[in-house]
């Protein structure tokens, strides 16, 4: 979850590293640093606590220039955020490294190194790697072989970039379990944990495989696989534009991403549904047989992506009439699940690099599933590369830590999965046509919902001084209530919980008073009347109610009841995506009023590549 950038060029690479770090800040932002080499001189290292801006300020005071360097933005795992724990870490003789991931056997290695006389200046697992490389380099002579020998000893997950004073023309890169790419330039090369960091300097990328170690020079790249054989990895062209990851006219990435939802969903559906049908192109020809044979579905994901899976369960059971289970990846991976015959394993992830989701997929591949499908937003991610079937959401880069457009595009992708499964399990073409039509209408409905922005901004004023909030929904709207609560806590730090409204009287009702706003998502569906009764229970206890409701739902504003009217005629199949949007806006405006850091909330990170 940290960000790595490196560059080797015939020009000063410091601005490239800083711009790369800025673009990677979503991965972690508690400290930043760089180490630069210029010719055969000594390494210059600069580290600061806080965001990349602080490092920029430090550079303005102490300018550093060079043609080879590595840089890092950190999300602390071992050791508090502090200058001494910030990367790069340096060992003897000018070996500097930046690292993303977690080394599980670091204590053991640290003990051995201490006995050998190595002095530690930080509490990080990373420093162990730096000294270990130095230790091997003394015996093996060169840095590339020393890195190979070191990674062979590491247990855990890592992406590493290494430079050494006595090898001023190369940088070494290694990966296992954490993403890292090589950006190929003209007589210059780059490395980063994400293509987005390098888009201003190149569109050509090489993706390393698990266990690869690479030596990167200005004009060449040499890769060795985990067995030590020379390996060729394809150079791929990214279609992302450099400004795809910019805020543009918006105050925050999150706000931009909320407003991008209609377009992102339209893109996700493009060339996959047409003429009232789901096209084979959506999941590819290999999927047809899988869907035909599928008798059950197991969905696994984390965070917001888990909520998308929880919605899909309702659709898969109701529309395709297949049993479906949804589980949080960090739990699933430590169970010993019984896999019913012909069960399809579906993983959902924005980044495709979430460690627990990836581990669950790897476990599933050994567990006798019918096939593995990933629904993911990053084409080059590990999850995509390791799944048999893939459906890419086309949300574009999502930078705000609180996921928004990734979620609604996941819901639409899952909508396509439901249609695909239903096709082989009893749905007639007429029903398919109806469902496809519902999907196509979602961008327009979200567009209309976005017009509620001003109303919700005013509403947020009544929340900003609250310490708790309760979100209620029933059926497929319960996961939407969960998503609303998650958004609010992630960025405004207001404690929020979600409950299926029928469960209120089994506990949460005890908390309800005038200081606990209760937010209900109430589209016009089969459970509306039940929900209304549940909401009466809240009113009877003096709770303040905020109901996002269909104009035909019959909710009337009254004392203590605020009704926010949603667009008309939102169907069951559309409501989950459409009703999410006002909850995203509510969280956003509460955060603005509270003055929190919307895009980079405290203690969180966008991509959780550690367990
Ligand atoms: C982190 C992010 C969340 C995200 C979750 C799962 O916690 O902050 O926004 O939902 O990881 O990430 P994924 O990339 O697998 O969807």
Coordinates of C-alpha atoms and ligand atoms in Angstrom, one line a residue, residues 302-305 348-354 357 398 401-403 410 487 490 604-608, ligand 1:
X302 CA -13.2 -6.5 0.6
X303 CA -14.5 -3.1 1.7
X304 CA -16.8 -1.4 -0.8
X305 CA -16.3 -4.2 -3.3
X348 CA -14.6 -8.2 -7.0
X349 CA -12.0 -5.5 -6.6
X350 CA -11.3 -2.0 -7.8
X351 CA -7.6 -2.3 -7.7
X352 CA -7.1 -6.0 -8.4
X353 CA -4.3 -6.0 -5.8
X354 CA -6.0 -6.3 -2.5
X357 CA -8.9 -10.9 -2.2
X398 CA -10.1 6.0 -9.0
X401 CA -9.6 6.6 -1.0
X402 CA -13.4 6.3 -0.5
X403 CA -14.6 4.2 -3.5
X410 CA -19.2 -3.0 -10.2
X487 CA -18.6 6.3 3.2
X490 CA -14.3 6.8 6.1
X604 CA -6.6 4.6 5.4
X605 CA -5.2 3.8 2.0
X606 CA -6.7 3.2 -1.4
X607 CA -5.0 -0.1 -2.2
X608 CA -4.5 -2.6 0.6
Ligands
LIG1 C1 -9.5 -0.2 0.7 C2 -10.1 1.0 0.1 C3 -11.6 0.7 -0.2 C4 -11.8 -0.5 -1.0 C5 -11.1 -1.7 -0.3 C6 -11.1 -2.9 -1.3 O1 -10.0 -0.4 2.0 O2 -9.9 2.1 0.9 O3 -12.2 1.8 -0.8 O4 -13.2 -0.8 -1.1 O5 -9.7 -1.4 -0.1 O6 -10.3 -2.6 -2.4 P1 -10.5 -3.2 -3.8 O7 -9.4 -2.5 -4.7 O8 -10.2 -4.7 -3.7 O9 -11.8 -3.0 -4.3

